[in-house]
């Protein structure tokens, strides 16, 4: 999923170079959404790992 965020960021940068602001804005929005979803999943996984590690000992 982080890969897709990077891909959309590159698309946004290339579109910005050519002046397609509507396309660039759309790609940036998609990249931001995917990044925050990835960040949320990372935090949930990290907390779950800490909880499981604490119970195992």
PDB file of C-alpha atoms in Angstrom:
ATOM      1  CA  UNK A   1       0.000   0.000   0.000  1.00  0.00           C
ATOM      2  CA  UNK A   2       2.885   2.340   0.696  1.00  0.00           C
ATOM      3  CA  UNK A   3       4.104   1.510  -2.797  1.00  0.00           C
ATOM      4  CA  UNK A   4       0.859   2.888  -4.262  1.00  0.00           C
ATOM      5  CA  UNK A   5       1.247   6.077  -2.237  1.00  0.00           C
ATOM      6  CA  UNK A   6       4.718   6.510  -3.719  1.00  0.00           C
ATOM      7  CA  UNK A   7       3.449   5.821  -7.238  1.00  0.00           C
ATOM      8  CA  UNK A   8       0.706   8.418  -6.911  1.00  0.00           C
ATOM      9  CA  UNK A   9       3.216  10.907  -5.497  1.00  0.00           C
ATOM     10  CA  UNK A  10       5.450  10.432  -8.552  1.00  0.00           C
ATOM     11  CA  UNK A  11       2.427  10.803 -10.854  1.00  0.00           C
ATOM     12  CA  UNK A  12       1.498  14.012  -9.042  1.00  0.00           C
ATOM     13  CA  UNK A  13       5.019  15.417  -9.406  1.00  0.00           C
ATOM     14  CA  UNK A  14       5.178  14.593 -13.104  1.00  0.00           C
ATOM     15  CA  UNK A  15       1.728  16.054 -13.703  1.00  0.00           C
ATOM     16  CA  UNK A  16       2.731  19.194 -11.792  1.00  0.00           C
ATOM     17  CA  UNK A  17       5.756  19.617 -14.059  1.00  0.00           C
ATOM     18  CA  UNK A  18       3.470  19.591 -17.083  1.00  0.00           C
ATOM     19  CA  UNK A  19       1.001  21.964 -15.446  1.00  0.00           C
ATOM     20  CA  UNK A  20      -1.937  19.589 -15.099  1.00  0.00           C
ATOM     21  CA  UNK A  21      -2.970  20.898 -11.693  1.00  0.00           C
ATOM     22  CA  UNK A  22      -6.269  18.995 -11.571  1.00  0.00           C
ATOM     23  CA  UNK A  23      -4.546  15.669 -12.196  1.00  0.00           C
ATOM     24  CA  UNK A  24      -1.738  16.550  -9.798  1.00  0.00           C
ATOM     25  CA  UNK A  25      -4.166  17.499  -7.046  1.00  0.00           C
ATOM     26  CA  UNK A  26      -6.087  14.254  -7.499  1.00  0.00           C
ATOM     27  CA  UNK A  27      -2.958  12.130  -7.378  1.00  0.00           C
ATOM     28  CA  UNK A  28      -1.703  13.960  -4.281  1.00  0.00           C
ATOM     29  CA  UNK A  29      -5.021  13.374  -2.536  1.00  0.00           C
ATOM     30  CA  UNK A  30      -4.906   9.668  -3.328  1.00  0.00           C
ATOM     31  CA  UNK A  31      -1.297   9.446  -2.126  1.00  0.00           C
ATOM     32  CA  UNK A  32      -2.192  11.195   1.133  1.00  0.00           C
ATOM     33  CA  UNK A  33      -5.158   8.904   1.777  1.00  0.00           C
ATOM     34  CA  UNK A  34      -3.082   5.780   1.131  1.00  0.00           C
ATOM     35  CA  UNK A  35      -0.275   7.086   3.330  1.00  0.00           C
ATOM     36  CA  UNK A  36      -2.585   7.735   6.265  1.00  0.00           C
ATOM     37  CA  UNK A  37      -4.240   4.323   5.861  1.00  0.00           C
ATOM     38  CA  UNK A  38      -0.767   2.738   5.909  1.00  0.00           C
ATOM     39  CA  UNK A  39       0.192   4.765   8.973  1.00  0.00           C
ATOM     40  CA  UNK A  40      -2.993   3.748  10.798  1.00  0.00           C
ATOM     41  CA  UNK A  41      -2.447   0.066   9.991  1.00  0.00           C
ATOM     42  CA  UNK A  42       1.165   0.320  11.179  1.00  0.00           C
ATOM     43  CA  UNK A  43       0.136   1.831  14.516  1.00  0.00           C
ATOM     44  CA  UNK A  44      -2.568  -0.796  15.043  1.00  0.00           C
ATOM     45  CA  UNK A  45      -0.117  -3.599  14.207  1.00  0.00           C
ATOM     46  CA  UNK A  46       2.521  -2.122  16.517  1.00  0.00           C
ATOM     47  CA  UNK A  47       0.105  -1.846  19.452  1.00  0.00           C
ATOM     48  CA  UNK A  48      -1.256  -5.346  18.825  1.00  0.00           C
ATOM     49  CA  UNK A  49       2.308  -6.704  18.808  1.00  0.00           C
ATOM     50  CA  UNK A  50       3.092  -5.002  22.102  1.00  0.00           C
ATOM     51  CA  UNK A  51      -0.070  -6.380  23.708  1.00  0.00           C
ATOM     52  CA  UNK A  52       0.615  -9.920  22.496  1.00  0.00           C
ATOM     53  CA  UNK A  53       4.253  -9.770  23.586  1.00  0.00           C
ATOM     54  CA  UNK A  54       3.180  -8.627  27.047  1.00  0.00           C
ATOM     55  CA  UNK A  55       0.750 -11.553  27.465  1.00  0.00           C
ATOM     56  CA  UNK A  56       3.252 -14.169  26.298  1.00  0.00           C
ATOM     57  CA  UNK A  57       5.678 -13.666  29.178  1.00  0.00           C
TER      58      UNK A  57
END
